[in-house]
PDB file of N, CA and C in Angstrom:
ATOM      1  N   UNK A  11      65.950  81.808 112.516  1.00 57.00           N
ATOM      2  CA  UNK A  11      67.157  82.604 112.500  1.00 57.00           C
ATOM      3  C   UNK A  11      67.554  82.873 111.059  1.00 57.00           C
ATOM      4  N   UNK A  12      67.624  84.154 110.731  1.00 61.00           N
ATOM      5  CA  UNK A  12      67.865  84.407 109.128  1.00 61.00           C
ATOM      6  C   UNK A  12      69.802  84.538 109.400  1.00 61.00           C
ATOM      7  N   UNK A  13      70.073  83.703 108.166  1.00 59.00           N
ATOM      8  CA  UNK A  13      71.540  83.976 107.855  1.00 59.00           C
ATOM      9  C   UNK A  13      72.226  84.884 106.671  1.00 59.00           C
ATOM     10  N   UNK A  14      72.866  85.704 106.807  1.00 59.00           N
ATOM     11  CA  UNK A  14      73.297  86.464 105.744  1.00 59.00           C
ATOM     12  C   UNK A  14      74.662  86.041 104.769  1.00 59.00           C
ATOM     13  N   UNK A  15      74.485  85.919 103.778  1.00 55.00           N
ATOM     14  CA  UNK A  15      76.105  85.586 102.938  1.00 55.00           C
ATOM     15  C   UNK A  15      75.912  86.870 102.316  1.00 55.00           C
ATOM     16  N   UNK A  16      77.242  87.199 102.433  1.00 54.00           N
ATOM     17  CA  UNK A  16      77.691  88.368 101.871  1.00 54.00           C
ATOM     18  C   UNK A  16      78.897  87.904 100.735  1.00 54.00           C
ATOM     19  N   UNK A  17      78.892  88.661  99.749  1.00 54.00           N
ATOM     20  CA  UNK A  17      79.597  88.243  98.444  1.00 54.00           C
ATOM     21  C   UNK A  17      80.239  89.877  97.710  1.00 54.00           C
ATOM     22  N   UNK A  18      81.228  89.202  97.193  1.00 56.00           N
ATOM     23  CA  UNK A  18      81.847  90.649  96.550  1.00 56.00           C
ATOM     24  C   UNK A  18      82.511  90.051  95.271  1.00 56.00           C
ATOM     25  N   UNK A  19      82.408  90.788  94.338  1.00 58.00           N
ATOM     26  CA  UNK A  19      82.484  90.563  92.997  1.00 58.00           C
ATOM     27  C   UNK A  19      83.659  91.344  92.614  1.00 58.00           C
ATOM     28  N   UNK A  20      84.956  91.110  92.157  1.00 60.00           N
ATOM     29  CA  UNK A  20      85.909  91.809  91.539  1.00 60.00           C
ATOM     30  C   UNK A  20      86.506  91.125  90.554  1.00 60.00           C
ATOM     31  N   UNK A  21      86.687  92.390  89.543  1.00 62.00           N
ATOM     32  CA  UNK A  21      86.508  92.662  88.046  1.00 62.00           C
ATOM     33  C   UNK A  21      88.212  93.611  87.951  1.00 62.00           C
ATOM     34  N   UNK A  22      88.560  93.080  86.766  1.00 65.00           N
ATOM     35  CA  UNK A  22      89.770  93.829  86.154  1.00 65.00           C
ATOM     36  C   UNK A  22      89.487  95.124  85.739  1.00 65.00           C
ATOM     37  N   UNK A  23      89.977  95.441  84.427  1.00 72.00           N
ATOM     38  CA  UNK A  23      89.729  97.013  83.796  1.00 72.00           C
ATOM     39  C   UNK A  23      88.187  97.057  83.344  1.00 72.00           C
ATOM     40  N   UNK A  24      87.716  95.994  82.852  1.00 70.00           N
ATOM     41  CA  UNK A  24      86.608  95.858  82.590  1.00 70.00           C
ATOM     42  C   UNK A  24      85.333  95.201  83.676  1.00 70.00           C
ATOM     43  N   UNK A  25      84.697  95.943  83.733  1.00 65.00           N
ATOM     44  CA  UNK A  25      83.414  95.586  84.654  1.00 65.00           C
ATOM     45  C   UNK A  25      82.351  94.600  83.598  1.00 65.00           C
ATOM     46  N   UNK A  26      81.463  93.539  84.697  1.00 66.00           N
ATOM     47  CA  UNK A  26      80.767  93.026  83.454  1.00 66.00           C
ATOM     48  C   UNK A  26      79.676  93.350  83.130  1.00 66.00           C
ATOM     49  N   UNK A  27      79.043  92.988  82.246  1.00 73.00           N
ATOM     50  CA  UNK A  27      78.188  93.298  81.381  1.00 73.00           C
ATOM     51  C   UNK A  27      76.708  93.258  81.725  1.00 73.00           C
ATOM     52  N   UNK A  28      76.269  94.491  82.013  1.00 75.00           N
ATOM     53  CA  UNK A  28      74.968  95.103  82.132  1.00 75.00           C
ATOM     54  C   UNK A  28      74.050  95.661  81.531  1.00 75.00           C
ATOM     55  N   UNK A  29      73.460  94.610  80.653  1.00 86.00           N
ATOM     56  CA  UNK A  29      71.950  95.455  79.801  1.00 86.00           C
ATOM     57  C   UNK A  29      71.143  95.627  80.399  1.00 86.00           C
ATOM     58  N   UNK A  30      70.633  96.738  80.729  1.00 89.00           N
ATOM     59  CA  UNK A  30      69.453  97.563  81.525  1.00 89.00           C
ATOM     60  C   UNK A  30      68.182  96.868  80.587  1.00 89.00           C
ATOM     61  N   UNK A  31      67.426  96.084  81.760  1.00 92.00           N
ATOM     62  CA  UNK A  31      65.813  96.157  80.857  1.00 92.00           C
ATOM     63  C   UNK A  31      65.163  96.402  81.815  1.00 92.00           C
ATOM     64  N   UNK A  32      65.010  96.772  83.154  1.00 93.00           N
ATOM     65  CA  UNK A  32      64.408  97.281  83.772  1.00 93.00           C
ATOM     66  C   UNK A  32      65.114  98.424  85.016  1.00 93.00           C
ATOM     67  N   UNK A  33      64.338  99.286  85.441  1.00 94.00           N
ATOM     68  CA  UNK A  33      64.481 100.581  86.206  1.00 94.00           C
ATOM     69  C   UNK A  33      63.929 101.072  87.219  1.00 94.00           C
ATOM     70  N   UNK A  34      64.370 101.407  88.547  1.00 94.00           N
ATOM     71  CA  UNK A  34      63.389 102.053  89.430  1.00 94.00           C
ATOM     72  C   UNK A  34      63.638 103.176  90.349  1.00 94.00           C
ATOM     73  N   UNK A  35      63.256 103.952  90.937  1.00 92.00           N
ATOM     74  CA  UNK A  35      63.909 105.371  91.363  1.00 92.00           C
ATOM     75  C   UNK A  35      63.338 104.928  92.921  1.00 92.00           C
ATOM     76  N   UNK A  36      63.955 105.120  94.101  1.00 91.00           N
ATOM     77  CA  UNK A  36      63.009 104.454  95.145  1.00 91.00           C
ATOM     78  C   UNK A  36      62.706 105.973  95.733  1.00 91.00           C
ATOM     79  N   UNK A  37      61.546 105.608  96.678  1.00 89.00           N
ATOM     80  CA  UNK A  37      60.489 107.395  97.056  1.00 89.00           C
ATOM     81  C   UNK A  37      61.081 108.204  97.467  1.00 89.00           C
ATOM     82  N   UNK A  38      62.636 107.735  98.118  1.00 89.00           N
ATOM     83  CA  UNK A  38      63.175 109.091  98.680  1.00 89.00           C
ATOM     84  C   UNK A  38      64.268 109.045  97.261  1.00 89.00           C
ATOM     85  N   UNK A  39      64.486 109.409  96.218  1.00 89.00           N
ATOM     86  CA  UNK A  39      65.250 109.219  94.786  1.00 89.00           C
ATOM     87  C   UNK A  39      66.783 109.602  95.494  1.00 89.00           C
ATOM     88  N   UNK A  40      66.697 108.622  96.280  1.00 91.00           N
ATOM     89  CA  UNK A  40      68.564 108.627  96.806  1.00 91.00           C
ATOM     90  C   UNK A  40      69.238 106.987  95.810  1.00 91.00           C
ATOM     91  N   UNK A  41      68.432 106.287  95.731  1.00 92.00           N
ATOM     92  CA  UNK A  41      68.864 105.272  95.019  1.00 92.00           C
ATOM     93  C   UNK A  41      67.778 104.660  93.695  1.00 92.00           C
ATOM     94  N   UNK A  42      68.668 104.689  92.752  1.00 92.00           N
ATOM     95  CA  UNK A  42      68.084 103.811  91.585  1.00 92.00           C
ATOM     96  C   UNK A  42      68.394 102.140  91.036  1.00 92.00           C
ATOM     97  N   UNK A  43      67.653 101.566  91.008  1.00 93.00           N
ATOM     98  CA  UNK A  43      67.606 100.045  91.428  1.00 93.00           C
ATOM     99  C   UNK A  43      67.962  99.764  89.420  1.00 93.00           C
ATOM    100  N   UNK A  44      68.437  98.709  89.195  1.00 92.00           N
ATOM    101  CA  UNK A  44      68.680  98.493  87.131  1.00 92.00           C
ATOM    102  C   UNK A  44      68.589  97.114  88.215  1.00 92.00           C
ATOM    103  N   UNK A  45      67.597  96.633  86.770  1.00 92.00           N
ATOM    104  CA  UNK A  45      67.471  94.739  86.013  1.00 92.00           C
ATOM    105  C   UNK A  45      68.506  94.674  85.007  1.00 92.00           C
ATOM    106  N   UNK A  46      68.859  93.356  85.275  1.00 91.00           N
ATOM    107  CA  UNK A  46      69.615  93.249  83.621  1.00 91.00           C
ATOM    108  C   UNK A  46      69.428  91.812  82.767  1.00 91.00           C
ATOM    109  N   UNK A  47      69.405  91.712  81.586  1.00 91.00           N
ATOM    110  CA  UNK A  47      69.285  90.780  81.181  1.00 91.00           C
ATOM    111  C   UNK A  47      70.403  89.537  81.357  1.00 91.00           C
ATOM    112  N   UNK A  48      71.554  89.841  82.157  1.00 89.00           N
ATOM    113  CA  UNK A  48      72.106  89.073  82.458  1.00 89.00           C
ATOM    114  C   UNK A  48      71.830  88.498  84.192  1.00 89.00           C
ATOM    115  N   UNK A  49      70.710  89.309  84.471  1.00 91.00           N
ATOM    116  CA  UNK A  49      70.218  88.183  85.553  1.00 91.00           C
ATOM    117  C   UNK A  49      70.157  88.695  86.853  1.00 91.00           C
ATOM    118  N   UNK A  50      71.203  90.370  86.768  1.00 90.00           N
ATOM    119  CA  UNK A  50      72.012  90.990  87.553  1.00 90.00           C
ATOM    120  C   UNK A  50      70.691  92.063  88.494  1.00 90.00           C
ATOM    121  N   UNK A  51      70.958  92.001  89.298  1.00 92.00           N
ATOM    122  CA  UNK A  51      70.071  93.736  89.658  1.00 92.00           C
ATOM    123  C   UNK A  51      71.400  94.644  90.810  1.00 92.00           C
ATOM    124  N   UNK A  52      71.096  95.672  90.340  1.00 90.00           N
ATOM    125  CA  UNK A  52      72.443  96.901  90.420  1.00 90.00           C
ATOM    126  C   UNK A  52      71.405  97.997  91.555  1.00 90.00           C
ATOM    127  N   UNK A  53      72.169  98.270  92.554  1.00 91.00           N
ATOM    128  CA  UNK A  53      71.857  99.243  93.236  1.00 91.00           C
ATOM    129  C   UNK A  53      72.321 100.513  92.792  1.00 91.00           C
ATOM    130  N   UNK A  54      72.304 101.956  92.541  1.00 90.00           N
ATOM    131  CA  UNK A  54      72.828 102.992  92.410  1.00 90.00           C
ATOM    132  C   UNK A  54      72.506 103.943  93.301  1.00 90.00           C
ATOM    133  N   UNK A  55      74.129 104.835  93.848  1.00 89.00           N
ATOM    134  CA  UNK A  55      73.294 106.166  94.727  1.00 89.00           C
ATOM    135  C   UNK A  55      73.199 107.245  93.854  1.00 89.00           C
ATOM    136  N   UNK A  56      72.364 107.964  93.555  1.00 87.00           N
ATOM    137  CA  UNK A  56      72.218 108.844  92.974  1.00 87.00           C
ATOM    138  C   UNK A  56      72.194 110.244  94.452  1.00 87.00           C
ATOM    139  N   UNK A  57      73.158 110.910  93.844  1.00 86.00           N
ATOM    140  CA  UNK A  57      73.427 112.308  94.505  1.00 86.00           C
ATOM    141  C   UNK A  57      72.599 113.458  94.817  1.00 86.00           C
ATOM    142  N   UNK A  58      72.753 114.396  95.173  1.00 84.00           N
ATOM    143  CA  UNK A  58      71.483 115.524  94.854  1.00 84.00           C
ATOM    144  C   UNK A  58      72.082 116.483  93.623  1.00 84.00           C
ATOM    145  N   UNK A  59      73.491 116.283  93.461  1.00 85.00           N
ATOM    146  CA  UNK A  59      73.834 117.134  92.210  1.00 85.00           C
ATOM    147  C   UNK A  59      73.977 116.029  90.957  1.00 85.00           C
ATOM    148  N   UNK A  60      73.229 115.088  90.940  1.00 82.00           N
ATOM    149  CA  UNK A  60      72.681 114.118  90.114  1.00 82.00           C
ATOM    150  C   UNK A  60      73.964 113.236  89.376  1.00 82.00           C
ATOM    151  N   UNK A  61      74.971 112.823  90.576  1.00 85.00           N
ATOM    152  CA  UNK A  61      75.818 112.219  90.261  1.00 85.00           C
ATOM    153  C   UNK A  61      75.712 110.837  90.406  1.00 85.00           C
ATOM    154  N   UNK A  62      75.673 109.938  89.854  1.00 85.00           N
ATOM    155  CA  UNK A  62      75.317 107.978  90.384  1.00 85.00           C
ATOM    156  C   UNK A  62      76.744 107.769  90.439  1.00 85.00           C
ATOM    157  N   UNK A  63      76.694 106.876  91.455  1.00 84.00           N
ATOM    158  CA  UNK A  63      77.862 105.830  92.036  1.00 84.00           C
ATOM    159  C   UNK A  63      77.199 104.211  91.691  1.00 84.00           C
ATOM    160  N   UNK A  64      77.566 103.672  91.921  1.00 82.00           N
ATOM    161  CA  UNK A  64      77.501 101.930  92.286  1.00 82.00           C
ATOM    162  C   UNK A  64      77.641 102.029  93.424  1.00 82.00           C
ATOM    163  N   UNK A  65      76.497 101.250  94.200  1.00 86.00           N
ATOM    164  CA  UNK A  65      76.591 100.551  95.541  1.00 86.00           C
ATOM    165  C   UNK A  65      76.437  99.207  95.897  1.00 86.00           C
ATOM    166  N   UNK A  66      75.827  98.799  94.986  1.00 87.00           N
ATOM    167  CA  UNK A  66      75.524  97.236  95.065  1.00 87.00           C
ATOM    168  C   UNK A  66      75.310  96.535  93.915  1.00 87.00           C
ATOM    169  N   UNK A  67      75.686  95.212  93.910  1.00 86.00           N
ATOM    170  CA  UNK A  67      75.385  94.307  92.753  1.00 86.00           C
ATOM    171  C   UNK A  67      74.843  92.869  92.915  1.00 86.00           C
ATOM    172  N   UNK A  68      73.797  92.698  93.052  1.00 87.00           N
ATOM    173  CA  UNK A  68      73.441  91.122  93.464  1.00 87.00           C
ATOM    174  C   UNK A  68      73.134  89.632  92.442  1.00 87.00           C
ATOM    175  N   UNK A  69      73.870  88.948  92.771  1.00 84.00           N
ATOM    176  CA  UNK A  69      73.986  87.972  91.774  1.00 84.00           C
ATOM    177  C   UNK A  69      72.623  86.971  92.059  1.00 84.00           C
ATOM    178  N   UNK A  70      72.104  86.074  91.281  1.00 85.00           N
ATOM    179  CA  UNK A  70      71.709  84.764  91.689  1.00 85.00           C
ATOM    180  C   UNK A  70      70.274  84.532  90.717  1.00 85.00           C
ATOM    181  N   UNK A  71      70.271  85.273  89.421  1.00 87.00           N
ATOM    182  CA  UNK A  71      68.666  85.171  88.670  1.00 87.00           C
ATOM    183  C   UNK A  71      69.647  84.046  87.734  1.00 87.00           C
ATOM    184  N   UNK A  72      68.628  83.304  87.375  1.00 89.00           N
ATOM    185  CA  UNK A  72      68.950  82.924  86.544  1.00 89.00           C
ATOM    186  C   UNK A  72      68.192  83.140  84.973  1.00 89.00           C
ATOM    187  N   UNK A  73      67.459  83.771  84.922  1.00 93.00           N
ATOM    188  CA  UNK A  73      67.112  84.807  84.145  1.00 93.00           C
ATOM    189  C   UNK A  73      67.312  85.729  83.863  1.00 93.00           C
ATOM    190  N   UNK A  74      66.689  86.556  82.925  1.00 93.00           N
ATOM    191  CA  UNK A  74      66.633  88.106  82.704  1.00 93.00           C
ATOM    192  C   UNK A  74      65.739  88.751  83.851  1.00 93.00           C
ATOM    193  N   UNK A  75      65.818  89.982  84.409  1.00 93.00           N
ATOM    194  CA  UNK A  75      65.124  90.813  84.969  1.00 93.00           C
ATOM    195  C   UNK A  75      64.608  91.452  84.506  1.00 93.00           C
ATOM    196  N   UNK A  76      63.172  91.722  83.945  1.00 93.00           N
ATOM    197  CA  UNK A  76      62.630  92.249  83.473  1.00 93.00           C
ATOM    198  C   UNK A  76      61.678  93.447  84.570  1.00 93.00           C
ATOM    199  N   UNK A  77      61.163  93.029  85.192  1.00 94.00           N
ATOM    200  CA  UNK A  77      60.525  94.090  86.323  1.00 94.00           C
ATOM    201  C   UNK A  77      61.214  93.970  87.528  1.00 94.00           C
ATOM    202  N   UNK A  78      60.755  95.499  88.146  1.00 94.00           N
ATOM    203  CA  UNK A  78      61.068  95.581  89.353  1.00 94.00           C
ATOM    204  C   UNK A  78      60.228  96.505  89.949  1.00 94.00           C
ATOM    205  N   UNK A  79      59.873  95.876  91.309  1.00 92.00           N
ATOM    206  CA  UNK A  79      58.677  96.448  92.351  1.00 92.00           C
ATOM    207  C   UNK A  79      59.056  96.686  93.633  1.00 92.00           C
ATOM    208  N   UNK A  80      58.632  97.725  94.071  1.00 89.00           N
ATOM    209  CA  UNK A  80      58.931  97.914  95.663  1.00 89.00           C
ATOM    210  C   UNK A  80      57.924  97.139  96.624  1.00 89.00           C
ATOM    211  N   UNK A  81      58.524  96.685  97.918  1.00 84.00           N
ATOM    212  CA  UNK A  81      58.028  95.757  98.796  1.00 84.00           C
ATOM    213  C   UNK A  81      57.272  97.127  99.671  1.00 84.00           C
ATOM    214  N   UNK A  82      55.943  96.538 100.086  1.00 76.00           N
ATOM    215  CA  UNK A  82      55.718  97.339 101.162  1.00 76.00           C
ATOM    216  C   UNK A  82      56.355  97.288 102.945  1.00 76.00           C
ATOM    217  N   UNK A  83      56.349  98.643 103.399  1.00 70.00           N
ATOM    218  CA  UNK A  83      57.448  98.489 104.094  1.00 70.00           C
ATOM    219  C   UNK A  83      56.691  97.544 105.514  1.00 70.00           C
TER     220      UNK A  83
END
């Protein structure tokens, strides 16, 4: 039986801190995936009039993210 925790992260005026060291566009380019050296990996929707939002933020590296790969489906 898989269990899900769900978590939400809120931030004042300032959001935290995201150095991009890695990048990925997924096959249908509705979302772009960011590594960060703070450990972070960031979901983005990217629009068709090439606008990005934030959709997701997942905590728990305790490293830097340096790559990122798609799973086969």
């Amino acid at each position: 039986m898989r269990m899900w925790v769900l978590a939400a992260a809120v931030w004042g005026r300032t959001a935290l801190s995201h150095s991009i060291t890695a990048i990925m566009v997924t096959d249908d380019q509705h979302t772009i995936v960011t590594g960060s050296q703070e450990g972070q990996i960031c979901l983005w929707d990217l629009s068709s009039d090439l606008k990005i939002s934030s959709k997701e933020i997942l905590f728990g590296h305790t490293a830097s993210v340096t790559c990122l790969a798609k799973a086969r489906e």
